[in-house]
PDB file of C-alpha atoms in Angstrom:
ATOM      1  CA  MET A 183       0.000   0.000   0.000  1.00 57.00           C
ATOM      2  CA  GLY A 184       2.846   2.346   0.772  1.00 60.00           C
ATOM      3  CA  GLY A 185       4.117   2.039  -2.774  1.00 72.00           C
ATOM      4  CA  ILE A 186       0.725   3.029  -4.221  1.00 76.00           C
ATOM      5  CA  PHE A 187       0.480   6.114  -2.031  1.00 76.00           C
ATOM      6  CA  ASP A 188       4.041   7.074  -2.888  1.00 78.00           C
ATOM      7  CA  ASP A 189       3.218   6.797  -6.595  1.00 78.00           C
ATOM      8  CA  LEU A 190       0.152   8.991  -6.111  1.00 79.00           C
ATOM      9  CA  LYS A 191       2.180  11.602  -4.248  1.00 80.00           C
ATOM     10  CA  ASN A 192       4.813  11.640  -6.963  1.00 82.00           C
ATOM     11  CA  ALA A 193       2.160  11.995  -9.668  1.00 83.00           C
ATOM     12  CA  PHE A 194       0.707  15.065  -7.964  1.00 81.00           C
ATOM     13  CA  ARG A 195       4.110  16.577  -7.192  1.00 81.00           C
ATOM     14  CA  LYS A 196       5.407  16.238 -10.733  1.00 82.00           C
ATOM     15  CA  GLN A 197       5.253  19.445 -12.736  1.00 79.00           C
ATOM     16  CA  ASN A 198       3.306  19.684 -15.990  1.00 80.00           C
ATOM     17  CA  ASN A 199       1.559  16.408 -15.132  1.00 87.00           C
ATOM     18  CA  GLN A 200      -2.006  17.693 -14.880  1.00 90.00           C
ATOM     19  CA  VAL A 201      -3.409  15.243 -17.440  1.00 93.00           C
ATOM     20  CA  VAL A 202      -2.339  12.225 -15.377  1.00 93.00           C
ATOM     21  CA  GLN A 203      -3.491  13.983 -12.210  1.00 93.00           C
ATOM     22  CA  MET A 204      -6.969  14.524 -13.672  1.00 94.00           C
ATOM     23  CA  ILE A 205      -7.210  10.865 -14.692  1.00 95.00           C
ATOM     24  CA  LEU A 206      -6.301   9.864 -11.134  1.00 94.00           C
ATOM     25  CA  ILE A 207      -8.967  12.223  -9.787  1.00 95.00           C
ATOM     26  CA  PHE A 208     -11.493  10.583 -12.151  1.00 95.00           C
ATOM     27  CA  SER A 209     -10.720   7.225 -10.574  1.00 94.00           C
ATOM     28  CA  ILE A 210     -10.665   8.491  -6.984  1.00 94.00           C
ATOM     29  CA  VAL A 211     -14.011  10.286  -7.321  1.00 94.00           C
ATOM     30  CA  PHE A 212     -15.620   7.309  -9.076  1.00 94.00           C
ATOM     31  CA  VAL A 213     -14.402   4.743  -6.518  1.00 95.00           C
ATOM     32  CA  LEU A 214     -15.328   6.966  -3.559  1.00 94.00           C
ATOM     33  CA  HIS A 215     -18.851   7.522  -4.892  1.00 92.00           C
ATOM     34  CA  TRP A 216     -19.284   3.818  -5.655  1.00 93.00           C
ATOM     35  CA  LEU A 217     -18.104   2.741  -2.196  1.00 93.00           C
ATOM     36  CA  LEU A 218     -20.411   5.192  -0.441  1.00 92.00           C
ATOM     37  CA  THR A 219     -23.367   4.215  -2.633  1.00 89.00           C
ATOM     38  CA  PHE A 220     -22.722   0.524  -1.948  1.00 90.00           C
ATOM     39  CA  SER A 221     -22.450   1.166   1.810  1.00 90.00           C
ATOM     40  CA  PHE A 222     -25.718   3.118   1.882  1.00 88.00           C
ATOM     41  CA  LYS A 223     -27.597   0.125   0.456  1.00 85.00           C
ATOM     42  CA  PHE A 224     -27.351  -1.569   3.860  1.00 85.00           C
ATOM     43  CA  LEU A 225     -28.950   1.376   5.669  1.00 84.00           C
ATOM     44  CA  PRO A 226     -32.670   1.958   6.223  1.00 84.00           C
ATOM     45  CA  ASP A 227     -34.097   4.462   3.738  1.00 81.00           C
ATOM     46  CA  HIS A 228     -30.969   4.065   1.643  1.00 81.00           C
ATOM     47  CA  LYS A 229     -32.541   5.997  -1.244  1.00 84.00           C
ATOM     48  CA  ILE A 230     -32.515   9.144   0.868  1.00 86.00           C
ATOM     49  CA  TYR A 231     -28.806   8.759   1.545  1.00 84.00           C
ATOM     50  CA  SER A 232     -28.055   7.964  -2.101  1.00 85.00           C
ATOM     51  CA  ASP A 233     -29.921  11.057  -3.234  1.00 88.00           C
ATOM     52  CA  PHE A 234     -28.013  13.117  -0.682  1.00 88.00           C
ATOM     53  CA  LEU A 235     -24.756  11.714  -2.048  1.00 90.00           C
ATOM     54  CA  ASN A 236     -25.685  12.489  -5.655  1.00 88.00           C
ATOM     55  CA  LYS A 237     -26.609  16.056  -4.802  1.00 89.00           C
ATOM     56  CA  ASN A 238     -23.150  16.576  -3.307  1.00 91.00           C
ATOM     57  CA  PHE A 239     -21.185  14.899  -6.124  1.00 90.00           C
ATOM     58  CA  PHE A 240     -23.030  15.705  -9.339  1.00 92.00           C
ATOM     59  CA  LEU A 241     -24.267  18.991 -10.755  1.00 91.00           C
ATOM     60  CA  SER A 242     -28.016  19.297 -10.351  1.00 88.00           C
ATOM     61  CA  THR A 243     -29.962  20.764 -13.278  1.00 84.00           C
ATOM     62  CA  SER A 244     -32.273  22.346 -10.719  1.00 84.00           C
ATOM     63  CA  ILE A 245     -31.088  25.878 -10.009  1.00 85.00           C
ATOM     64  CA  VAL A 246     -32.477  25.676  -6.469  1.00 87.00           C
ATOM     65  CA  ASP A 247     -30.567  22.464  -5.714  1.00 88.00           C
ATOM     66  CA  PHE A 248     -27.409  23.897  -7.253  1.00 89.00           C
ATOM     67  CA  LEU A 249     -27.575  27.006  -5.065  1.00 91.00           C
ATOM     68  CA  ARG A 250     -27.765  24.689  -2.064  1.00 92.00           C
ATOM     69  CA  HIS A 251     -24.723  22.720  -3.273  1.00 92.00           C
ATOM     70  CA  PRO A 252     -22.513  25.246  -5.116  1.00 92.00           C
ATOM     71  CA  TRP A 253     -19.316  23.194  -4.591  1.00 92.00           C
ATOM     72  CA  THR A 254     -20.571  20.639  -7.128  1.00 93.00           C
ATOM     73  CA  ILE A 255     -19.565  23.070  -9.897  1.00 92.00           C
ATOM     74  CA  LEU A 256     -15.937  22.064  -9.205  1.00 91.00           C
ATOM     75  CA  ILE A 257     -16.581  18.382  -8.455  1.00 93.00           C
ATOM     76  CA  PHE A 258     -18.841  17.423 -11.352  1.00 93.00           C
ATOM     77  CA  PRO A 259     -16.193  17.936 -14.098  1.00 94.00           C
ATOM     78  CA  PHE A 260     -14.400  14.890 -12.649  1.00 95.00           C
ATOM     79  CA  THR A 261     -17.444  12.602 -12.450  1.00 93.00           C
ATOM     80  CA  ASN A 262     -18.339   9.659 -14.699  1.00 92.00           C
ATOM     81  CA  SER A 263     -21.647   7.807 -14.801  1.00 87.00           C
ATOM     82  CA  ASN A 264     -20.226   4.260 -15.097  1.00 90.00           C
ATOM     83  CA  ILE A 265     -17.008   2.270 -15.397  1.00 94.00           C
ATOM     84  CA  ILE A 266     -17.107   2.171 -19.227  1.00 94.00           C
ATOM     85  CA  GLU A 267     -17.411   5.939 -19.390  1.00 93.00           C
ATOM     86  CA  LEU A 268     -14.563   6.255 -16.891  1.00 94.00           C
ATOM     87  CA  ILE A 269     -12.257   4.133 -19.059  1.00 95.00           C
ATOM     88  CA  PHE A 270     -13.056   5.865 -22.342  1.00 95.00           C
ATOM     89  CA  ASN A 271     -12.897   9.353 -20.840  1.00 95.00           C
ATOM     90  CA  SER A 272      -9.540   8.565 -19.240  1.00 96.00           C
ATOM     91  CA  LEU A 273      -8.134   7.332 -22.552  1.00 95.00           C
ATOM     92  CA  ALA A 274      -9.508  10.321 -24.461  1.00 94.00           C
ATOM     93  CA  LEU A 275      -8.083  12.787 -21.961  1.00 95.00           C
ATOM     94  CA  PHE A 276      -4.714  11.040 -22.103  1.00 94.00           C
ATOM     95  CA  TRP A 277      -4.575  11.258 -25.917  1.00 92.00           C
ATOM     96  CA  PHE A 278      -5.978  14.726 -26.505  1.00 92.00           C
ATOM     97  CA  GLY A 279      -4.763  16.277 -23.266  1.00 93.00           C
ATOM     98  CA  HIS A 280      -1.123  15.576 -24.021  1.00 90.00           C
ATOM     99  CA  ILE A 281      -1.434  17.231 -27.442  1.00 89.00           C
ATOM    100  CA  LEU A 282      -2.536  20.447 -25.757  1.00 90.00           C
ATOM    101  CA  THR A 283      -0.019  20.096 -22.931  1.00 90.00           C
ATOM    102  CA  ASP A 284       2.887  20.147 -25.392  1.00 86.00           C
ATOM    103  CA  PHE A 285       1.913  23.637 -26.534  1.00 86.00           C
ATOM    104  CA  LEU A 286       0.120  25.332 -23.631  1.00 86.00           C
ATOM    105  CA  GLY A 287       1.336  23.470 -20.562  1.00 86.00           C
ATOM    106  CA  GLY A 288      -0.548  21.251 -18.150  1.00 87.00           C
ATOM    107  CA  ARG A 289      -2.082  23.995 -16.047  1.00 87.00           C
ATOM    108  CA  LYS A 290      -3.942  25.513 -18.977  1.00 89.00           C
ATOM    109  CA  VAL A 291      -5.231  22.066 -19.933  1.00 93.00           C
ATOM    110  CA  LEU A 292      -6.713  21.757 -16.442  1.00 93.00           C
ATOM    111  CA  LEU A 293      -8.268  25.218 -16.685  1.00 92.00           C
ATOM    112  CA  VAL A 294      -9.731  24.503 -20.129  1.00 94.00           C
ATOM    113  CA  PHE A 295     -11.103  21.178 -18.888  1.00 95.00           C
ATOM    114  CA  VAL A 296     -12.872  22.580 -15.813  1.00 93.00           C
ATOM    115  CA  SER A 297     -14.019  25.839 -17.420  1.00 93.00           C
ATOM    116  CA  GLY A 298     -15.270  23.997 -20.507  1.00 94.00           C
ATOM    117  CA  ALA A 299     -17.350  21.602 -18.416  1.00 94.00           C
ATOM    118  CA  ILE A 300     -18.874  24.564 -16.578  1.00 94.00           C
ATOM    119  CA  ALA A 301     -19.601  26.351 -19.873  1.00 94.00           C
ATOM    120  CA  GLY A 302     -21.317  23.217 -21.162  1.00 94.00           C
ATOM    121  CA  ALA A 303     -23.452  23.004 -18.019  1.00 93.00           C
ATOM    122  CA  VAL A 304     -24.475  26.658 -18.406  1.00 92.00           C
ATOM    123  CA  LEU A 305     -25.547  26.121 -22.035  1.00 93.00           C
ATOM    124  CA  TYR A 306     -27.389  22.937 -21.061  1.00 91.00           C
ATOM    125  CA  THR A 307     -29.318  24.694 -18.288  1.00 87.00           C
ATOM    126  CA  ILE A 308     -30.234  27.656 -20.492  1.00 88.00           C
ATOM    127  CA  SER A 309     -31.337  25.313 -23.285  1.00 86.00           C
ATOM    128  CA  ALA A 310     -33.333  23.119 -20.912  1.00 81.00           C
ATOM    129  CA  TYR A 311     -35.441  26.025 -19.712  1.00 78.00           C
ATOM    130  CA  GLY A 312     -35.610  27.638 -23.150  1.00 76.00           C
ATOM    131  CA  LEU A 313     -36.707  24.492 -25.006  1.00 71.00           C
ATOM    132  CA  GLN A 314     -39.536  23.912 -22.549  1.00 67.00           C
ATOM    133  CA  ILE A 315     -41.245  26.938 -24.094  1.00 67.00           C
ATOM    134  CA  ILE A 316     -41.155  25.307 -27.543  1.00 67.00           C
ATOM    135  CA  ARG A 317     -41.590  21.607 -26.754  1.00 66.00           C
ATOM    136  CA  PRO A 318     -41.639  19.258 -23.752  1.00 65.00           C
ATOM    137  CA  PHE A 319     -38.098  18.875 -22.494  1.00 64.00           C
ATOM    138  CA  LYS A 320     -37.210  16.867 -19.425  1.00 71.00           C
ATOM    139  CA  PRO A 321     -33.636  17.616 -18.379  1.00 72.00           C
ATOM    140  CA  ALA A 322     -31.530  14.967 -16.694  1.00 77.00           C
ATOM    141  CA  PRO A 323     -31.582  15.389 -12.893  1.00 81.00           C
ATOM    142  CA  TYR A 324     -27.782  15.438 -12.683  1.00 86.00           C
ATOM    143  CA  LEU A 325     -24.895  16.174 -15.033  1.00 90.00           C
ATOM    144  CA  PHE A 326     -21.649  14.199 -15.286  1.00 86.00           C
ATOM    145  CA  GLY A 327     -18.943  16.544 -16.481  1.00 84.00           C
ATOM    146  CA  ALA A 328     -15.877  14.510 -17.485  1.00 92.00           C
ATOM    147  CA  SER A 329     -16.939  13.992 -21.102  1.00 94.00           C
ATOM    148  CA  ALA A 330     -17.818  17.685 -21.431  1.00 95.00           C
ATOM    149  CA  GLY A 331     -14.389  18.714 -20.171  1.00 95.00           C
ATOM    150  CA  ILE A 332     -12.741  16.387 -22.687  1.00 96.00           C
ATOM    151  CA  TYR A 333     -14.674  18.010 -25.542  1.00 97.00           C
ATOM    152  CA  ALA A 334     -13.346  21.363 -24.348  1.00 96.00           C
ATOM    153  CA  VAL A 335      -9.766  20.053 -24.414  1.00 96.00           C
ATOM    154  CA  LEU A 336     -10.274  18.378 -27.803  1.00 96.00           C
ATOM    155  CA  PHE A 337     -11.656  21.487 -29.500  1.00 96.00           C
ATOM    156  CA  ALA A 338      -9.023  23.671 -27.853  1.00 95.00           C
ATOM    157  CA  ALA A 339      -6.449  21.459 -29.575  1.00 94.00           C
ATOM    158  CA  VAL A 340      -8.366  21.860 -32.843  1.00 93.00           C
ATOM    159  CA  GLY A 341      -8.373  25.633 -32.478  1.00 92.00           C
ATOM    160  CA  LEU A 342      -4.648  25.632 -31.802  1.00 90.00           C
ATOM    161  CA  LEU A 343      -3.600  23.027 -34.387  1.00 88.00           C
ATOM    162  CA  PRO A 344      -6.272  22.718 -37.110  1.00 85.00           C
ATOM    163  CA  LEU A 345      -3.959  20.700 -39.385  1.00 85.00           C
ATOM    164  CA  TYR A 346      -2.761  18.277 -36.697  1.00 86.00           C
ATOM    165  CA  GLU A 347      -3.148  14.628 -37.741  1.00 87.00           C
ATOM    166  CA  MET A 348      -3.568  11.409 -35.777  1.00 84.00           C
ATOM    167  CA  MET A 349      -3.179   7.845 -36.984  1.00 81.00           C
ATOM    168  CA  PHE A 350      -6.261   5.619 -36.833  1.00 78.00           C
ATOM    169  CA  PHE A 351      -5.980   2.094 -38.233  1.00 78.00           C
ATOM    170  CA  ARG A 352      -2.975   3.073 -40.371  1.00 80.00           C
ATOM    171  CA  PHE A 353      -4.739   6.131 -41.766  1.00 83.00           C
ATOM    172  CA  PHE A 354      -3.858   9.719 -40.914  1.00 88.00           C
ATOM    173  CA  ILE A 355      -6.946  11.742 -40.016  1.00 90.00           C
ATOM    174  CA  LYS A 356      -7.021  15.434 -39.166  1.00 91.00           C
ATOM    175  CA  LEU A 357      -7.822  16.138 -35.535  1.00 92.00           C
ATOM    176  CA  LYS A 358     -10.563  18.605 -36.505  1.00 93.00           C
ATOM    177  CA  HIS A 359     -12.383  15.893 -38.479  1.00 94.00           C
ATOM    178  CA  ILE A 360     -12.228  13.538 -35.500  1.00 93.00           C
ATOM    179  CA  ALA A 361     -13.559  16.244 -33.181  1.00 95.00           C
ATOM    180  CA  ILE A 362     -16.436  17.235 -35.464  1.00 96.00           C
ATOM    181  CA  ALA A 363     -17.414  13.590 -36.017  1.00 95.00           C
ATOM    182  CA  PHE A 364     -17.543  12.901 -32.270  1.00 95.00           C
ATOM    183  CA  LEU A 365     -19.628  16.026 -31.635  1.00 96.00           C
ATOM    184  CA  ILE A 366     -22.140  15.189 -34.384  1.00 96.00           C
ATOM    185  CA  ILE A 367     -22.505  11.634 -33.083  1.00 96.00           C
ATOM    186  CA  SER A 368     -23.059  12.991 -29.568  1.00 94.00           C
ATOM    187  CA  LEU A 369     -25.839  15.290 -30.804  1.00 94.00           C
ATOM    188  CA  LEU A 370     -27.501  12.501 -32.804  1.00 94.00           C
ATOM    189  CA  VAL A 371     -27.369   9.876 -30.050  1.00 92.00           C
ATOM    190  CA  ASP A 372     -28.751  12.146 -27.308  1.00 88.00           C
ATOM    191  CA  TYR A 373     -29.278  15.785 -28.153  1.00 84.00           C
ATOM    192  CA  ARG A 374     -29.495  16.707 -24.475  1.00 84.00           C
ATOM    193  CA  THR A 375     -26.014  15.375 -23.760  1.00 89.00           C
ATOM    194  CA  GLY A 376     -24.962  16.801 -27.117  1.00 92.00           C
ATOM    195  CA  ILE A 377     -25.907  20.293 -25.939  1.00 93.00           C
ATOM    196  CA  LEU A 378     -23.637  19.848 -22.919  1.00 93.00           C
ATOM    197  CA  HIS A 379     -20.784  18.768 -25.182  1.00 96.00           C
ATOM    198  CA  LEU A 380     -21.480  21.565 -27.675  1.00 96.00           C
ATOM    199  CA  GLY A 381     -21.148  24.204 -24.963  1.00 95.00           C
ATOM    200  CA  ALA A 382     -17.881  22.728 -23.724  1.00 96.00           C
ATOM    201  CA  ALA A 383     -16.481  22.341 -27.243  1.00 96.00           C
ATOM    202  CA  SER A 384     -17.351  25.943 -28.118  1.00 96.00           C
ATOM    203  CA  PHE A 385     -15.593  27.207 -25.017  1.00 96.00           C
ATOM    204  CA  GLY A 386     -12.431  25.220 -25.744  1.00 95.00           C
ATOM    205  CA  TYR A 387     -12.249  26.363 -29.363  1.00 95.00           C
ATOM    206  CA  PHE A 388     -12.857  30.057 -28.738  1.00 94.00           C
ATOM    207  CA  TYR A 389     -10.674  30.052 -25.616  1.00 93.00           C
ATOM    208  CA  VAL A 390      -7.638  29.245 -27.748  1.00 91.00           C
ATOM    209  CA  LYS A 391      -8.639  31.678 -30.483  1.00 90.00           C
ATOM    210  CA  PHE A 392      -8.929  34.538 -27.998  1.00 90.00           C
ATOM    211  CA  LEU A 393      -5.777  33.410 -26.183  1.00 86.00           C
ATOM    212  CA  ARG A 394      -3.865  33.947 -29.421  1.00 81.00           C
ATOM    213  CA  THR A 395      -4.995  37.588 -29.336  1.00 82.00           C
ATOM    214  CA  GLY A 396      -3.836  38.004 -25.727  1.00 79.00           C
ATOM    215  CA  LEU A 397      -7.230  37.548 -24.025  1.00 81.00           C
ATOM    216  CA  ASN A 398      -7.197  34.809 -21.384  1.00 81.00           C
ATOM    217  CA  PHE A 399     -10.643  33.987 -19.971  1.00 77.00           C
ATOM    218  CA  THR A 400      -9.170  31.891 -17.172  1.00 79.00           C
ATOM    219  CA  GLN A 401      -6.481  34.362 -16.082  1.00 78.00           C
ATOM    220  CA  PRO A 402      -8.054  35.181 -12.657  1.00 75.00           C
ATOM    221  CA  LEU A 403      -8.369  31.487 -11.789  1.00 74.00           C
ATOM    222  CA  GLU A 404      -4.894  30.768 -13.130  1.00 76.00           C
ATOM    223  CA  SER A 405      -3.400  33.584 -11.046  1.00 78.00           C
ATOM    224  CA  LEU A 406      -5.134  32.232  -7.953  1.00 72.00           C
ATOM    225  CA  ILE A 407      -3.710  28.754  -8.566  1.00 71.00           C
ATOM    226  CA  LEU A 408      -0.227  30.192  -9.049  1.00 72.00           C
ATOM    227  CA  LYS A 409      -0.437  32.006  -5.724  1.00 74.00           C
ATOM    228  CA  MET A 410      -1.726  28.910  -3.960  1.00 68.00           C
ATOM    229  CA  GLU A 411       1.123  26.841  -5.328  1.00 66.00           C
ATOM    230  CA  GLY A 412       3.653  29.446  -4.256  1.00 64.00           C
ATOM    231  CA  MET A 413       5.077  29.728  -7.706  1.00 54.00           C
ATOM    232  CA  GLY A 414       5.378  33.491  -7.816  1.00 48.00           C
ATOM    233  CA  LYS A 415       9.157  33.397  -8.071  1.00 51.00           C
ATOM    234  CA  GLN A 416      11.233  36.128  -9.674  1.00 51.00           C
ATOM    235  CA  LYS A 417      13.054  35.075 -12.789  1.00 52.00           C
ATOM    236  CA  PRO A 418      16.621  36.231 -13.413  1.00 49.00           C
ATOM    237  CA  ASP A 419      17.037  39.124 -15.797  1.00 48.00           C
ATOM    238  CA  LYS A 420      17.856  38.189 -19.355  1.00 49.00           C
ATOM    239  CA  LYS A 421      19.053  40.131 -22.322  1.00 46.00           C
ATOM    240  CA  ILE A 422      17.432  39.354 -25.610  1.00 47.00           C
ATOM    241  CA  SER A 423      18.007  40.958 -28.977  1.00 46.00           C
ATOM    242  CA  ARG A 424      15.654  40.279 -31.865  1.00 48.00           C
ATOM    243  CA  THR A 425      15.613  41.275 -35.493  1.00 45.00           C
ATOM    244  CA  TYR A 426      12.535  40.804 -37.639  1.00 43.00           C
ATOM    245  CA  SER A 427      12.305  40.887 -41.398  1.00 41.00           C
ATOM    246  CA  LYS A 428       9.145  40.149 -43.322  1.00 43.00           C
ATOM    247  CA  SER A 429       9.488  38.109 -46.491  1.00 38.00           C
ATOM    248  CA  PRO A 430       7.266  38.540 -49.585  1.00 34.00           C
ATOM    249  CA  VAL A 431       5.144  35.541 -48.554  1.00 32.00           C
ATOM    250  CA  GLY A 432       4.422  36.934 -45.126  1.00 34.00           C
ATOM    251  CA  GLU A 433       6.784  34.811 -43.060  1.00 38.00           C
ATOM    252  CA  TYR A 434       9.034  36.166 -40.330  1.00 36.00           C
ATOM    253  CA  GLN A 435      12.683  35.416 -39.864  1.00 36.00           C
ATOM    254  CA  ARG A 436      14.104  36.112 -36.464  1.00 38.00           C
ATOM    255  CA  SER A 437      17.411  35.760 -34.670  1.00 37.00           C
ATOM    256  CA  GLN A 438      17.819  35.671 -30.917  1.00 40.00           C
ATOM    257  CA  ILE A 439      20.774  35.809 -28.581  1.00 36.00           C
ATOM    258  CA  TYR A 440      20.595  33.744 -25.387  1.00 40.00           C
ATOM    259  CA  ASP A 441      22.513  35.121 -22.400  1.00 39.00           C
ATOM    260  CA  ASP A 442      21.587  32.286 -20.041  1.00 44.00           C
ATOM    261  CA  GLN A 443      19.715  29.006 -19.833  1.00 53.00           C
ATOM    262  CA  ASN A 444      16.666  30.654 -18.238  1.00 58.00           C
ATOM    263  CA  TYR A 445      15.418  32.109 -21.511  1.00 62.00           C
ATOM    264  CA  TYR A 446      11.739  31.495 -22.288  1.00 66.00           C
ATOM    265  CA  PRO A 447       9.974  32.511 -25.522  1.00 70.00           C
ATOM    266  CA  ASP A 448       7.348  35.236 -25.258  1.00 71.00           C
ATOM    267  CA  GLN A 449       3.808  34.953 -26.640  1.00 70.00           C
ATOM    268  CA  GLU A 450       4.814  36.548 -29.943  1.00 72.00           C
ATOM    269  CA  GLU A 451       7.442  33.910 -30.629  1.00 76.00           C
ATOM    270  CA  ILE A 452       5.096  31.125 -29.533  1.00 77.00           C
ATOM    271  CA  ASP A 453       2.510  32.372 -32.040  1.00 73.00           C
ATOM    272  CA  TYR A 454       5.178  32.406 -34.756  1.00 77.00           C
ATOM    273  CA  LEU A 455       6.151  28.798 -34.040  1.00 75.00           C
ATOM    274  CA  LEU A 456       2.524  27.625 -33.941  1.00 76.00           C
ATOM    275  CA  ASP A 457       1.805  29.383 -37.239  1.00 73.00           C
ATOM    276  CA  LYS A 458       4.805  27.656 -38.768  1.00 73.00           C
ATOM    277  CA  ILE A 459       3.490  24.276 -37.603  1.00 69.00           C
ATOM    278  CA  ASN A 460       0.063  24.967 -39.099  1.00 63.00           C
ATOM    279  CA  LYS A 461       1.377  26.279 -42.432  1.00 63.00           C
ATOM    280  CA  SER A 462       4.291  23.910 -42.938  1.00 61.00           C
ATOM    281  CA  GLY A 463       2.667  20.580 -42.250  1.00 55.00           C
ATOM    282  CA  GLY A 464       3.240  19.796 -38.599  1.00 60.00           C
ATOM    283  CA  TYR A 465       5.617  19.717 -35.685  1.00 62.00           C
ATOM    284  CA  GLU A 466       8.437  18.101 -37.673  1.00 61.00           C
ATOM    285  CA  SER A 467       8.733  21.249 -39.804  1.00 69.00           C
ATOM    286  CA  LEU A 468      10.422  22.975 -36.846  1.00 70.00           C
ATOM    287  CA  THR A 469      14.184  23.064 -36.494  1.00 73.00           C
ATOM    288  CA  ILE A 470      15.852  21.525 -33.442  1.00 68.00           C
ATOM    289  CA  THR A 471      16.295  24.996 -31.948  1.00 71.00           C
ATOM    290  CA  GLU A 472      12.645  25.883 -32.550  1.00 73.00           C
ATOM    291  CA  LYS A 473      11.495  22.619 -30.976  1.00 70.00           C
ATOM    292  CA  ASP A 474      13.618  23.451 -27.936  1.00 71.00           C
ATOM    293  CA  ARG A 475      12.052  26.918 -27.704  1.00 73.00           C
ATOM    294  CA  LEU A 476       8.543  25.470 -27.927  1.00 71.00           C
ATOM    295  CA  PHE A 477       9.417  22.964 -25.217  1.00 68.00           C
ATOM    296  CA  ARG A 478      10.687  25.809 -23.019  1.00 70.00           C
ATOM    297  CA  ALA A 479       7.419  27.647 -23.619  1.00 68.00           C
ATOM    298  CA  SER A 480       5.389  24.679 -22.380  1.00 63.00           C
ATOM    299  CA  GLN A 481       7.558  24.432 -19.256  1.00 59.00           C
ATOM    300  CA  LYS A 482       7.059  28.117 -18.525  1.00 59.00           C
ATOM    301  CA  LYS A 483       3.330  27.558 -18.052  1.00 46.00           C
ATOM    302  CA  ASP A 484       4.018  25.597 -14.924  1.00 47.00           C
TER     303      ASP A 484
END
């Protein structure tokens, strides 16, 4: 048992490891809820206790119940309805989350995941009450947020790397086509769940688009996390000289002088590297130096 707890501690202490940490939280929340639900079955009036448990774990679609249990807004993004959903959501987050981590860092993946799930819940609630005016609509009593958060991460990756490709059964398929296909299937299978996923996906996509312009929707929450982690350390001064020249095709050439090993690219250079990836056919189009700079940028986020 000691070895397991040591592994868990190391996973949560490791920097830029938020994707693995979220998967572990998925499992912990699921097992804890299952154990409590199983234990309550041996108590008189066990349905009352089970309902109490659900109201404190999952996000209620009743505004009144939510106001009584506001903490569920931060718990429900890590909830799964069954073991199959837990497995598939964990795999999806591992695949798509690491794509985004390489470019934005683990902390932003966590923020996109949680904020996207919340955005999906907001759209779902608004739609539930709005659709009742047009046609009978019975919303689900509780929302499970893990799949919504994954859609936010997936579409954030699409917004950042629209030409990124993944291999499926020996075929290369663009990430954006995979994302759109999953979203359409979700809407067709159950349009109510699809609305939840649509809200999360929209947040993830536009979050990255606005981030490229310098607008960070999650900046207040990110700043709070940084303070809580005690990471507000001063960085040593560095001297950087840059020269820019624009070519006829609109590309930028730049030279930089490193005075120490603590150099980190700024947002302008990150945008340049990401544009090069999108326009030149992928990550392998970068030089060794540019790959190193992009890696440094991802480390800076944490």
